[in-house]
């Protein structure tokens, strides 16, 4: 069961991108890559500080959830795709997804025994994800100025 969940969260979200405007997807693809880098770093820090661990994982990954490369990455792109030009809408939608992740999805992963929370609680996780979403928004704003200049 855990492998099915992880494989689904890794692969299925990428299929969604086939249904969206390719130019807009390209515009927000750098922020998708930044989300992967930030989440990968977060998982490395979490391992060191015992915040959380991935209990059961795909064979080719160590301590990083497959969702970092799937649903989180594609979800980030889609949130930007639909809300980017309106900061408050972006912030509220992102906050709602972060609340869902912290208080619904992660406890579900814990019940499936594929994820363990140790030193980081739901609120701290929410703060971390919200902070990262602000970094990504500022990055996309900067990215837009770089693209416009070229």
mmCIF file of N, CA and C in Angstrom:
data_model
loop_
_atom_site.group_PDB
_atom_site.id
_atom_site.type_symbol
_atom_site.label_atom_id
_atom_site.label_comp_id
_atom_site.label_asym_id
_atom_site.label_seq_id
_atom_site.Cartn_x
_atom_site.Cartn_y
_atom_site.Cartn_z
ATOM 1 N N UNK A 1 0.822 -1.205 0.000
ATOM 2 C CA UNK A 1 0.000 0.000 0.000
ATOM 3 C C UNK A 1 0.859 1.259 0.000
ATOM 4 N N UNK A 2 1.927 1.272 0.828
ATOM 5 C CA UNK A 2 2.751 2.473 0.915
ATOM 6 C C UNK A 2 3.441 2.766 -0.423
ATOM 7 N N UNK A 3 3.879 1.727 -1.111
ATOM 8 C CA UNK A 3 4.525 1.952 -2.405
ATOM 9 C C UNK A 3 3.546 2.508 -3.429
ATOM 10 N N UNK A 4 2.340 2.047 -3.399
ATOM 11 C CA UNK A 4 1.315 2.558 -4.303
ATOM 12 C C UNK A 4 1.065 4.050 -4.052
ATOM 13 N N UNK A 5 0.984 4.437 -2.787
ATOM 14 C CA UNK A 5 0.790 5.844 -2.435
ATOM 15 C C UNK A 5 1.966 6.664 -2.939
ATOM 16 N N UNK A 6 3.184 6.223 -2.642
ATOM 17 C CA UNK A 6 4.371 6.997 -3.044
ATOM 18 C C UNK A 6 4.496 7.094 -4.564
ATOM 19 N N UNK A 7 4.301 5.974 -5.268
ATOM 20 C CA UNK A 7 4.397 6.017 -6.735
ATOM 21 C C UNK A 7 3.341 6.948 -7.324
ATOM 22 N N UNK A 8 2.145 6.912 -6.771
ATOM 23 C CA UNK A 8 1.071 7.792 -7.257
ATOM 24 C C UNK A 8 1.412 9.256 -7.040
ATOM 25 N N UNK A 9 1.932 9.572 -5.865
ATOM 26 C CA UNK A 9 2.284 10.966 -5.560
ATOM 27 C C UNK A 9 3.494 11.448 -6.355
ATOM 28 N N UNK A 10 4.299 10.519 -6.819
ATOM 29 C CA UNK A 10 5.464 10.866 -7.625
ATOM 30 C C UNK A 10 5.099 11.072 -9.095
ATOM 31 N N UNK A 11 4.320 10.187 -9.671
ATOM 32 C CA UNK A 11 4.118 10.180 -11.122
ATOM 33 C C UNK A 11 2.834 10.847 -11.615
ATOM 34 N N UNK A 12 1.730 10.597 -10.977
ATOM 35 C CA UNK A 12 0.443 11.074 -11.486
ATOM 36 C C UNK A 12 0.345 12.606 -11.636
ATOM 37 N N UNK A 13 0.876 13.389 -10.703
ATOM 38 C CA UNK A 13 0.752 14.846 -10.862
ATOM 39 C C UNK A 13 1.367 15.391 -12.156
ATOM 40 N N UNK A 14 2.424 14.745 -12.638
ATOM 41 C CA UNK A 14 3.076 15.223 -13.855
ATOM 42 C C UNK A 14 2.152 15.128 -15.065
ATOM 43 N N UNK A 15 1.229 14.187 -15.044
ATOM 44 C CA UNK A 15 0.280 14.050 -16.152
ATOM 45 C C UNK A 15 -0.655 15.254 -16.248
ATOM 46 N N UNK A 16 -0.911 15.906 -15.124
ATOM 47 C CA UNK A 16 -1.775 17.094 -15.127
ATOM 48 C C UNK A 16 -1.232 18.204 -16.027
ATOM 49 N N UNK A 17 0.080 18.316 -16.093
ATOM 50 C CA UNK A 17 0.687 19.416 -16.851
ATOM 51 C C UNK A 17 0.384 19.326 -18.348
ATOM 52 N N UNK A 18 -0.004 18.162 -18.814
ATOM 53 C CA UNK A 18 -0.351 18.000 -20.231
ATOM 54 C C UNK A 18 -1.581 18.814 -20.623
ATOM 55 N N UNK A 19 -2.402 19.179 -19.645
ATOM 56 C CA UNK A 19 -3.662 19.858 -19.915
ATOM 57 C C UNK A 19 -3.589 21.374 -19.770
ATOM 58 N N UNK A 20 -2.401 21.909 -19.570
ATOM 59 C CA UNK A 20 -2.247 23.342 -19.350
ATOM 60 C C UNK A 20 -1.412 23.981 -20.458
ATOM 61 N N UNK A 21 -1.556 25.291 -20.584
ATOM 62 C CA UNK A 21 -0.827 26.062 -21.582
ATOM 63 C C UNK A 21 0.681 25.879 -21.386
ATOM 64 N N UNK A 22 1.342 25.385 -22.420
ATOM 65 C CA UNK A 22 2.766 25.054 -22.319
ATOM 66 C C UNK A 22 3.639 26.282 -22.026
ATOM 67 N N UNK A 23 3.301 27.425 -22.575
ATOM 68 C CA UNK A 23 4.096 28.634 -22.332
ATOM 69 C C UNK A 23 4.012 29.067 -20.876
ATOM 70 N N UNK A 24 2.821 28.997 -20.307
ATOM 71 C CA UNK A 24 2.683 29.369 -18.894
ATOM 72 C C UNK A 24 3.358 28.341 -17.992
ATOM 73 N N UNK A 25 3.291 27.073 -18.362
ATOM 74 C CA UNK A 25 3.992 26.048 -17.586
ATOM 75 C C UNK A 25 5.496 26.329 -17.633
ATOM 76 N N UNK A 26 6.018 26.668 -18.811
ATOM 77 C CA UNK A 26 7.447 27.004 -18.934
ATOM 78 C C UNK A 26 7.802 28.211 -18.077
ATOM 79 N N UNK A 27 6.897 29.182 -18.025
ATOM 80 C CA UNK A 27 7.163 30.390 -17.242
ATOM 81 C C UNK A 27 7.384 30.049 -15.771
ATOM 82 N N UNK A 28 6.604 29.117 -15.244
ATOM 83 C CA UNK A 28 6.682 28.801 -13.817
ATOM 84 C C UNK A 28 7.532 27.570 -13.510
ATOM 85 N N UNK A 29 8.141 26.974 -14.522
ATOM 86 C CA UNK A 29 8.949 25.780 -14.289
ATOM 87 C C UNK A 29 10.167 26.051 -13.398
ATOM 88 N N UNK A 30 10.829 27.213 -13.512
ATOM 89 C CA UNK A 30 11.948 27.457 -12.588
ATOM 90 C C UNK A 30 11.535 27.448 -11.114
ATOM 91 N N UNK A 31 10.338 27.933 -10.806
ATOM 92 C CA UNK A 31 9.904 27.913 -9.409
ATOM 93 C C UNK A 31 9.570 26.487 -8.971
ATOM 94 N N UNK A 32 9.139 25.652 -9.895
ATOM 95 C CA UNK A 32 8.950 24.233 -9.598
ATOM 96 C C UNK A 32 10.295 23.621 -9.200
ATOM 97 N N UNK A 33 11.340 23.920 -9.952
ATOM 98 C CA UNK A 33 12.670 23.394 -9.630
ATOM 99 C C UNK A 33 13.168 23.932 -8.288
ATOM 100 N N UNK A 34 12.898 25.217 -8.017
ATOM 101 C CA UNK A 34 13.282 25.776 -6.718
ATOM 102 C C UNK A 34 12.548 25.063 -5.591
ATOM 103 N N UNK A 35 11.286 24.733 -5.790
ATOM 104 C CA UNK A 35 10.541 24.030 -4.735
ATOM 105 C C UNK A 35 11.166 22.665 -4.454
ATOM 106 N N UNK A 36 11.645 21.999 -5.486
ATOM 107 C CA UNK A 36 12.321 20.709 -5.289
ATOM 108 C C UNK A 36 13.606 20.899 -4.491
ATOM 109 N N UNK A 37 14.376 21.917 -4.829
ATOM 110 C CA UNK A 37 15.625 22.180 -4.100
ATOM 111 C C UNK A 37 15.336 22.518 -2.641
ATOM 112 N N UNK A 38 14.387 23.431 -2.401
ATOM 113 C CA UNK A 38 14.075 23.832 -1.025
ATOM 114 C C UNK A 38 13.550 22.659 -0.204
ATOM 115 N N UNK A 39 12.657 21.874 -0.785
ATOM 116 C CA UNK A 39 12.120 20.723 -0.051
ATOM 117 C C UNK A 39 13.192 19.658 0.185
ATOM 118 N N UNK A 40 14.071 19.463 -0.782
ATOM 119 C CA UNK A 40 15.169 18.506 -0.591
ATOM 120 C C UNK A 40 16.072 18.949 0.552
ATOM 121 N N UNK A 41 16.381 20.240 0.591
ATOM 122 C CA UNK A 41 17.179 20.768 1.703
ATOM 123 C C UNK A 41 16.456 20.606 3.034
ATOM 124 N N UNK A 42 15.166 20.873 3.017
ATOM 125 C CA UNK A 42 14.377 20.722 4.240
ATOM 126 C C UNK A 42 14.437 19.287 4.751
ATOM 127 N N UNK A 43 14.326 18.330 3.868
ATOM 128 C CA UNK A 43 14.384 16.927 4.289
ATOM 129 C C UNK A 43 15.768 16.572 4.831
ATOM 130 N N UNK A 44 16.811 17.149 4.277
ATOM 131 C CA UNK A 44 18.159 16.896 4.793
ATOM 132 C C UNK A 44 18.308 17.482 6.202
ATOM 133 N N UNK A 45 17.824 18.702 6.389
ATOM 134 C CA UNK A 45 17.871 19.335 7.714
ATOM 135 C C UNK A 45 17.021 18.542 8.702
ATOM 136 N N UNK A 46 15.849 18.116 8.243
ATOM 137 C CA UNK A 46 14.943 17.353 9.118
ATOM 138 C C UNK A 46 15.589 16.067 9.599
ATOM 139 N N UNK A 47 16.356 15.441 8.739
ATOM 140 C CA UNK A 47 17.030 14.210 9.143
ATOM 141 C C UNK A 47 18.042 14.491 10.248
ATOM 142 N N UNK A 48 18.798 15.571 10.086
ATOM 143 C CA UNK A 48 19.816 15.936 11.079
ATOM 144 C C UNK A 48 19.203 16.316 12.422
ATOM 145 N N UNK A 49 18.072 17.055 12.363
ATOM 146 C CA UNK A 49 17.469 17.591 13.586
ATOM 147 C C UNK A 49 16.309 16.738 14.107
ATOM 148 N N UNK A 50 16.103 15.574 13.500
ATOM 149 C CA UNK A 50 15.036 14.659 13.915
ATOM 150 C C UNK A 50 13.651 15.294 13.896
ATOM 151 N N UNK A 51 13.377 16.092 12.889
ATOM 152 C CA UNK A 51 12.057 16.708 12.776
ATOM 153 C C UNK A 51 11.038 15.681 12.310
ATOM 154 N N UNK A 52 11.384 14.955 11.258
ATOM 155 C CA UNK A 52 10.511 13.916 10.716
ATOM 156 C C UNK A 52 11.346 12.995 9.850
ATOM 157 N N UNK A 53 10.810 11.807 9.596
ATOM 158 C CA UNK A 53 11.501 10.848 8.731
ATOM 159 C C UNK A 53 10.491 10.151 7.832
ATOM 160 N N UNK A 54 10.982 9.669 6.717
ATOM 161 C CA UNK A 54 10.185 8.857 5.818
ATOM 162 C C UNK A 54 10.449 7.404 6.220
ATOM 163 N N UNK A 55 9.427 6.740 6.723
ATOM 164 C CA UNK A 55 9.580 5.377 7.254
ATOM 165 C C UNK A 55 9.734 4.349 6.151
ATOM 166 N N UNK A 56 8.802 4.354 5.223
ATOM 167 C CA UNK A 56 8.849 3.442 4.077
ATOM 168 C C UNK A 56 8.951 4.311 2.841
ATOM 169 N N UNK A 57 9.902 3.987 2.002
ATOM 170 C CA UNK A 57 10.168 4.848 0.866
ATOM 171 C C UNK A 57 10.382 4.004 -0.389
ATOM 172 N N UNK A 58 10.432 4.682 -1.501
ATOM 173 C CA UNK A 58 10.766 3.997 -2.751
ATOM 174 C C UNK A 58 12.236 3.598 -2.701
ATOM 175 N N UNK A 59 12.597 2.503 -3.336
ATOM 176 C CA UNK A 59 13.951 1.967 -3.217
ATOM 177 C C UNK A 59 15.066 2.927 -3.638
ATOM 178 N N UNK A 60 14.819 3.808 -4.575
ATOM 179 C CA UNK A 60 15.878 4.684 -5.071
ATOM 180 C C UNK A 60 15.986 5.997 -4.301
ATOM 181 N N UNK A 61 15.138 6.207 -3.300
ATOM 182 C CA UNK A 61 15.206 7.413 -2.475
ATOM 183 C C UNK A 61 15.604 7.039 -1.054
ATOM 184 N N UNK A 62 16.280 7.953 -0.379
ATOM 185 C CA UNK A 62 16.667 7.667 0.999
ATOM 186 C C UNK A 62 15.670 8.307 1.951
ATOM 187 N N UNK A 63 15.945 9.525 2.380
ATOM 188 C CA UNK A 63 15.088 10.143 3.392
ATOM 189 C C UNK A 63 14.169 11.227 2.815
ATOM 190 N N UNK A 64 14.053 11.330 1.507
ATOM 191 C CA UNK A 64 13.222 12.368 0.894
ATOM 192 C C UNK A 64 11.952 11.721 0.347
ATOM 193 N N UNK A 65 10.829 12.298 0.718
ATOM 194 C CA UNK A 65 9.544 11.786 0.255
ATOM 195 C C UNK A 65 9.424 11.925 -1.260
ATOM 196 N N UNK A 66 8.903 10.922 -1.942
ATOM 197 C CA UNK A 66 8.691 11.020 -3.388
ATOM 198 C C UNK A 66 7.749 12.160 -3.764
ATOM 199 N N UNK A 67 6.906 12.573 -2.840
ATOM 200 C CA UNK A 67 5.976 13.666 -3.129
ATOM 201 C C UNK A 67 6.704 14.977 -3.409
ATOM 202 N N UNK A 68 7.937 15.122 -2.918
ATOM 203 C CA UNK A 68 8.739 16.321 -3.196
ATOM 204 C C UNK A 68 8.947 16.477 -4.702
ATOM 205 N N UNK A 69 9.143 15.356 -5.390
ATOM 206 C CA UNK A 69 9.410 15.371 -6.827
ATOM 207 C C UNK A 69 8.142 15.228 -7.662
ATOM 208 N N UNK A 70 7.025 15.049 -7.013
ATOM 209 C CA UNK A 70 5.764 14.864 -7.721
ATOM 210 C C UNK A 70 4.740 15.913 -7.341
ATOM 211 N N UNK A 71 3.896 15.550 -6.384
ATOM 212 C CA UNK A 71 2.750 16.400 -6.074
ATOM 213 C C UNK A 71 3.137 17.755 -5.506
ATOM 214 N N UNK A 72 4.186 17.843 -4.690
ATOM 215 C CA UNK A 72 4.603 19.149 -4.170
ATOM 216 C C UNK A 72 5.093 20.046 -5.299
ATOM 217 N N UNK A 73 5.932 19.486 -6.162
ATOM 218 C CA UNK A 73 6.506 20.273 -7.252
ATOM 219 C C UNK A 73 5.429 20.739 -8.229
ATOM 220 N N UNK A 74 4.619 19.807 -8.698
ATOM 221 C CA UNK A 74 3.566 20.144 -9.656
ATOM 222 C C UNK A 74 2.521 21.036 -8.988
ATOM 223 N N UNK A 75 2.203 20.756 -7.735
ATOM 224 C CA UNK A 75 1.257 21.594 -7.005
ATOM 225 C C UNK A 75 1.739 23.022 -6.891
ATOM 226 N N UNK A 76 3.023 23.204 -6.634
ATOM 227 C CA UNK A 76 3.600 24.548 -6.582
ATOM 228 C C UNK A 76 3.418 25.256 -7.913
ATOM 229 N N UNK A 77 3.748 24.570 -8.983
ATOM 230 C CA UNK A 77 3.599 25.163 -10.308
ATOM 231 C C UNK A 77 2.134 25.552 -10.565
ATOM 232 N N UNK A 78 1.208 24.682 -10.224
ATOM 233 C CA UNK A 78 -0.204 24.966 -10.494
ATOM 234 C C UNK A 78 -0.741 26.106 -9.629
ATOM 235 N N UNK A 79 -0.274 26.210 -8.391
ATOM 236 C CA UNK A 79 -0.681 27.349 -7.564
ATOM 237 C C UNK A 79 -0.192 28.638 -8.205
ATOM 238 N N UNK A 80 1.044 28.652 -8.687
ATOM 239 C CA UNK A 80 1.548 29.836 -9.393
ATOM 240 C C UNK A 80 0.761 30.069 -10.674
ATOM 241 N N UNK A 81 0.477 29.036 -11.392
ATOM 242 C CA UNK A 81 -0.237 29.123 -12.663
ATOM 243 C C UNK A 81 -1.569 29.858 -12.499
ATOM 244 N N UNK A 82 -2.288 29.557 -11.429
ATOM 245 C CA UNK A 82 -3.623 30.110 -11.244
ATOM 246 C C UNK A 82 -3.686 31.376 -10.388
ATOM 247 N N UNK A 83 -2.673 31.643 -9.579
ATOM 248 C CA UNK A 83 -2.807 32.743 -8.610
ATOM 249 C C UNK A 83 -1.691 33.768 -8.644
ATOM 250 N N UNK A 84 -0.668 33.565 -9.430
ATOM 251 C CA UNK A 84 0.562 34.345 -9.286
ATOM 252 C C UNK A 84 0.385 35.862 -9.345
ATOM 253 N N UNK A 85 -0.368 36.382 -10.239
ATOM 254 C CA UNK A 85 -0.467 37.835 -10.398
ATOM 255 C C UNK A 85 -1.148 38.531 -9.225
ATOM 256 N N UNK A 86 -1.798 37.778 -8.358
ATOM 257 C CA UNK A 86 -2.497 38.358 -7.194
ATOM 258 C C UNK A 86 -1.890 37.754 -5.936
ATOM 259 N N UNK A 87 -0.996 38.524 -5.293
ATOM 260 C CA UNK A 87 -0.237 38.007 -4.154
ATOM 261 C C UNK A 87 -1.135 37.441 -3.060
ATOM 262 N N UNK A 88 -2.156 38.167 -2.655
ATOM 263 C CA UNK A 88 -2.990 37.708 -1.543
ATOM 264 C C UNK A 88 -3.733 36.432 -1.889
ATOM 265 N N UNK A 89 -4.178 36.315 -3.107
ATOM 266 C CA UNK A 89 -4.813 35.061 -3.527
ATOM 267 C C UNK A 89 -3.797 33.921 -3.470
ATOM 268 N N UNK A 90 -2.594 34.183 -3.994
ATOM 269 C CA UNK A 90 -1.521 33.190 -3.927
ATOM 270 C C UNK A 90 -1.267 32.781 -2.473
ATOM 271 N N UNK A 91 -1.128 33.764 -1.613
ATOM 272 C CA UNK A 91 -0.803 33.497 -0.216
ATOM 273 C C UNK A 91 -1.903 32.681 0.465
ATOM 274 N N UNK A 92 -3.148 33.053 0.251
ATOM 275 C CA UNK A 92 -4.263 32.359 0.898
ATOM 276 C C UNK A 92 -4.406 30.930 0.370
ATOM 277 N N UNK A 93 -4.337 30.757 -0.949
ATOM 278 C CA UNK A 93 -4.445 29.408 -1.525
ATOM 279 C C UNK A 93 -3.295 28.542 -1.033
ATOM 280 N N UNK A 94 -2.100 29.083 -1.041
ATOM 281 C CA UNK A 94 -0.943 28.332 -0.577
ATOM 282 C C UNK A 94 -1.082 27.983 0.901
ATOM 283 N N UNK A 95 -1.549 28.930 1.693
ATOM 284 C CA UNK A 95 -1.738 28.680 3.120
ATOM 285 C C UNK A 95 -2.763 27.568 3.351
ATOM 286 N N UNK A 96 -3.840 27.577 2.584
ATOM 287 C CA UNK A 96 -4.845 26.517 2.718
ATOM 288 C C UNK A 96 -4.262 25.145 2.383
ATOM 289 N N UNK A 97 -3.460 25.081 1.325
ATOM 290 C CA UNK A 97 -2.819 23.801 0.986
ATOM 291 C C UNK A 97 -1.808 23.385 2.045
ATOM 292 N N UNK A 98 -1.093 24.357 2.610
ATOM 293 C CA UNK A 98 -0.131 24.038 3.673
ATOM 294 C C UNK A 98 -0.840 23.530 4.930
ATOM 295 N N UNK A 99 -1.989 24.132 5.259
ATOM 296 C CA UNK A 99 -2.776 23.655 6.404
ATOM 297 C C UNK A 99 -3.257 22.229 6.141
ATOM 298 N N UNK A 100 -3.746 21.995 4.938
ATOM 299 C CA UNK A 100 -4.187 20.645 4.565
ATOM 300 C C UNK A 100 -3.035 19.648 4.704
ATOM 301 N N UNK A 101 -1.861 20.029 4.227
ATOM 302 C CA UNK A 101 -0.688 19.144 4.320
ATOM 303 C C UNK A 101 -0.311 18.883 5.770
ATOM 304 N N UNK A 102 -0.274 19.929 6.586
ATOM 305 C CA UNK A 102 0.196 19.795 7.966
ATOM 306 C C UNK A 102 -0.767 19.036 8.867
ATOM 307 N N UNK A 103 -2.065 19.251 8.660
ATOM 308 C CA UNK A 103 -3.033 18.721 9.623
ATOM 309 C C UNK A 103 -3.916 17.587 9.099
ATOM 310 N N UNK A 104 -3.847 17.292 7.802
ATOM 311 C CA UNK A 104 -4.655 16.196 7.259
ATOM 312 C C UNK A 104 -3.770 15.159 6.573
ATOM 313 N N UNK A 105 -2.980 15.603 5.607
ATOM 314 C CA UNK A 105 -2.195 14.663 4.804
ATOM 315 C C UNK A 105 -1.085 14.003 5.628
ATOM 316 N N UNK A 106 -0.303 14.790 6.335
ATOM 317 C CA UNK A 106 0.793 14.212 7.120
ATOM 318 C C UNK A 106 0.289 13.241 8.184
ATOM 319 N N UNK A 107 -0.758 13.578 8.947
ATOM 320 C CA UNK A 107 -1.285 12.562 9.887
ATOM 321 C C UNK A 107 -1.770 11.294 9.175
ATOM 322 N N UNK A 108 -2.292 11.435 7.962
ATOM 323 C CA UNK A 108 -2.692 10.264 7.177
ATOM 324 C C UNK A 108 -1.465 9.411 6.832
ATOM 325 N N UNK A 109 -0.375 10.065 6.415
ATOM 326 C CA UNK A 109 0.869 9.334 6.144
ATOM 327 C C UNK A 109 1.362 8.606 7.397
ATOM 328 N N UNK A 110 1.226 9.266 8.549
ATOM 329 C CA UNK A 110 1.652 8.645 9.812
ATOM 330 C C UNK A 110 0.815 7.396 10.086
ATOM 331 N N UNK A 111 -0.494 7.479 9.840
ATOM 332 C CA UNK A 111 -1.359 6.310 10.050
ATOM 333 C C UNK A 111 -1.006 5.164 9.100
ATOM 334 N N UNK A 112 -0.530 5.500 7.904
ATOM 335 C CA UNK A 112 -0.108 4.467 6.955
ATOM 336 C C UNK A 112 1.289 3.932 7.271
ATOM 337 N N UNK A 113 1.938 4.510 8.265
ATOM 338 C CA UNK A 113 3.290 4.127 8.689
ATOM 339 C C UNK A 113 4.327 4.355 7.585
ATOM 340 N N UNK A 114 4.122 5.395 6.786
ATOM 341 C CA UNK A 114 5.115 5.718 5.758
ATOM 342 C C UNK A 114 5.857 7.008 6.093
ATOM 343 N N UNK A 115 5.453 7.657 7.164
ATOM 344 C CA UNK A 115 6.041 8.930 7.572
ATOM 345 C C UNK A 115 5.951 9.005 9.092
ATOM 346 N N UNK A 116 6.990 9.549 9.727
ATOM 347 C CA UNK A 116 6.984 9.718 11.180
ATOM 348 C C UNK A 116 7.334 11.147 11.544
ATOM 349 N N UNK A 117 6.507 11.737 12.368
ATOM 350 C CA UNK A 117 6.836 13.053 12.939
ATOM 351 C C UNK A 117 7.597 12.809 14.226
ATOM 352 N N UNK A 118 8.659 13.585 14.407
ATOM 353 C CA UNK A 118 9.418 13.425 15.638
ATOM 354 C C UNK A 118 9.441 14.752 16.393
ATOM 355 N N UNK A 119 10.346 15.645 16.032
ATOM 356 C CA UNK A 119 10.516 16.901 16.768
ATOM 357 C C UNK A 119 9.724 18.061 16.178
ATOM 358 N N UNK A 120 9.157 17.917 14.994
ATOM 359 C CA UNK A 120 8.427 19.017 14.358
ATOM 360 C C UNK A 120 6.929 18.711 14.393
ATOM 361 N N UNK A 121 6.165 19.652 14.952
ATOM 362 C CA UNK A 121 4.718 19.455 14.992
ATOM 363 C C UNK A 121 4.049 20.101 13.776
ATOM 364 N N UNK A 122 2.743 19.992 13.692
ATOM 365 C CA UNK A 122 2.003 20.507 12.545
ATOM 366 C C UNK A 122 2.142 22.006 12.356
ATOM 367 N N UNK A 123 2.114 22.760 13.455
ATOM 368 C CA UNK A 123 2.231 24.212 13.344
ATOM 369 C C UNK A 123 3.608 24.628 12.837
ATOM 370 N N UNK A 124 4.635 23.990 13.338
ATOM 371 C CA UNK A 124 5.993 24.295 12.873
ATOM 372 C C UNK A 124 6.150 23.940 11.400
ATOM 373 N N UNK A 125 5.556 22.840 11.000
ATOM 374 C CA UNK A 125 5.572 22.448 9.595
ATOM 375 C C UNK A 125 4.856 23.500 8.745
ATOM 376 N N UNK A 126 3.721 23.962 9.216
ATOM 377 C CA UNK A 126 2.969 25.004 8.513
ATOM 378 C C UNK A 126 3.798 26.276 8.362
ATOM 379 N N UNK A 127 4.470 26.695 9.416
ATOM 380 C CA UNK A 127 5.328 27.885 9.343
ATOM 381 C C UNK A 127 6.452 27.705 8.326
ATOM 382 N N UNK A 128 7.069 26.538 8.341
ATOM 383 C CA UNK A 128 8.165 26.255 7.417
ATOM 384 C C UNK A 128 7.686 26.324 5.969
ATOM 385 N N UNK A 129 6.555 25.683 5.684
ATOM 386 C CA UNK A 129 6.039 25.676 4.307
ATOM 387 C C UNK A 129 5.599 27.074 3.873
ATOM 388 N N UNK A 130 5.022 27.845 4.789
ATOM 389 C CA UNK A 130 4.602 29.211 4.455
ATOM 390 C C UNK A 130 5.811 30.084 4.158
ATOM 391 N N UNK A 131 6.859 29.943 4.956
ATOM 392 C CA UNK A 131 8.091 30.690 4.718
ATOM 393 C C UNK A 131 8.678 30.326 3.351
ATOM 394 N N UNK A 132 8.695 29.043 3.030
ATOM 395 C CA UNK A 132 9.219 28.622 1.722
ATOM 396 C C UNK A 132 8.356 29.159 0.584
ATOM 397 N N UNK A 133 7.048 29.247 0.783
ATOM 398 C CA UNK A 133 6.179 29.773 -0.275
ATOM 399 C C UNK A 133 6.476 31.247 -0.535
ATOM 400 N N UNK A 134 6.832 31.991 0.496
ATOM 401 C CA UNK A 134 7.193 33.403 0.315
ATOM 402 C C UNK A 134 8.520 33.532 -0.439
ATOM 403 N N UNK A 135 9.467 32.665 -0.116
ATOM 404 C CA UNK A 135 10.737 32.654 -0.853
ATOM 405 C C UNK A 135 10.476 32.358 -2.329
ATOM 406 N N UNK A 136 9.621 31.394 -2.602
ATOM 407 C CA UNK A 136 9.330 31.030 -3.991
ATOM 408 C C UNK A 136 8.624 32.167 -4.728
ATOM 409 N N UNK A 137 7.753 32.879 -4.041
ATOM 410 C CA UNK A 137 7.070 34.007 -4.679
ATOM 411 C C UNK A 137 8.076 35.103 -5.043
ATOM 412 N N UNK A 138 8.963 35.416 -4.100
ATOM 413 C CA UNK A 138 9.993 36.432 -4.380
ATOM 414 C C UNK A 138 10.906 35.970 -5.517
ATOM 415 N N UNK A 139 11.229 34.696 -5.555
ATOM 416 C CA UNK A 139 12.052 34.154 -6.631
ATOM 417 C C UNK A 139 11.350 34.323 -7.979
ATOM 418 N N UNK A 140 10.068 34.018 -8.041
ATOM 419 C CA UNK A 140 9.346 34.159 -9.304
ATOM 420 C C UNK A 140 9.267 35.616 -9.736
ATOM 421 N N UNK A 141 9.089 36.524 -8.780
ATOM 422 C CA UNK A 141 9.096 37.958 -9.113
ATOM 423 C C UNK A 141 10.448 38.347 -9.717
ATOM 424 N N UNK A 142 11.527 37.875 -9.104
ATOM 425 C CA UNK A 142 12.860 38.141 -9.638
ATOM 426 C C UNK A 142 13.018 37.497 -11.005
ATOM 427 N N UNK A 143 12.560 36.280 -11.142
ATOM 428 C CA UNK A 143 12.653 35.556 -12.419
ATOM 429 C C UNK A 143 11.948 36.336 -13.518
ATOM 430 N N UNK A 144 10.804 36.910 -13.208
ATOM 431 C CA UNK A 144 10.080 37.706 -14.196
ATOM 432 C C UNK A 144 10.889 38.906 -14.667
ATOM 433 N N UNK A 145 11.601 39.569 -13.748
ATOM 434 C CA UNK A 145 12.401 40.733 -14.161
ATOM 435 C C UNK A 145 13.579 40.292 -15.032
ATOM 436 N N UNK A 146 14.163 39.156 -14.741
ATOM 437 C CA UNK A 146 15.271 38.630 -15.545
ATOM 438 C C UNK A 146 14.788 38.287 -16.938
ATOM 439 N N UNK A 147 13.642 37.645 -17.041
ATOM 440 C CA UNK A 147 13.092 37.254 -18.344
ATOM 441 C C UNK A 147 12.706 38.468 -19.151
ATOM 442 N N UNK A 148 12.087 39.464 -18.501
ATOM 443 C CA UNK A 148 11.691 40.681 -19.205
ATOM 444 C C UNK A 148 12.891 41.451 -19.739
ATOM 445 N N UNK A 149 13.991 41.476 -19.004
ATOM 446 C CA UNK A 149 15.185 42.191 -19.456
ATOM 447 C C UNK A 149 15.829 41.510 -20.653
ATOM 448 N N UNK A 150 15.728 40.190 -20.712
ATOM 449 C CA UNK A 150 16.347 39.483 -21.839
ATOM 450 C C UNK A 150 15.362 39.459 -23.005
#
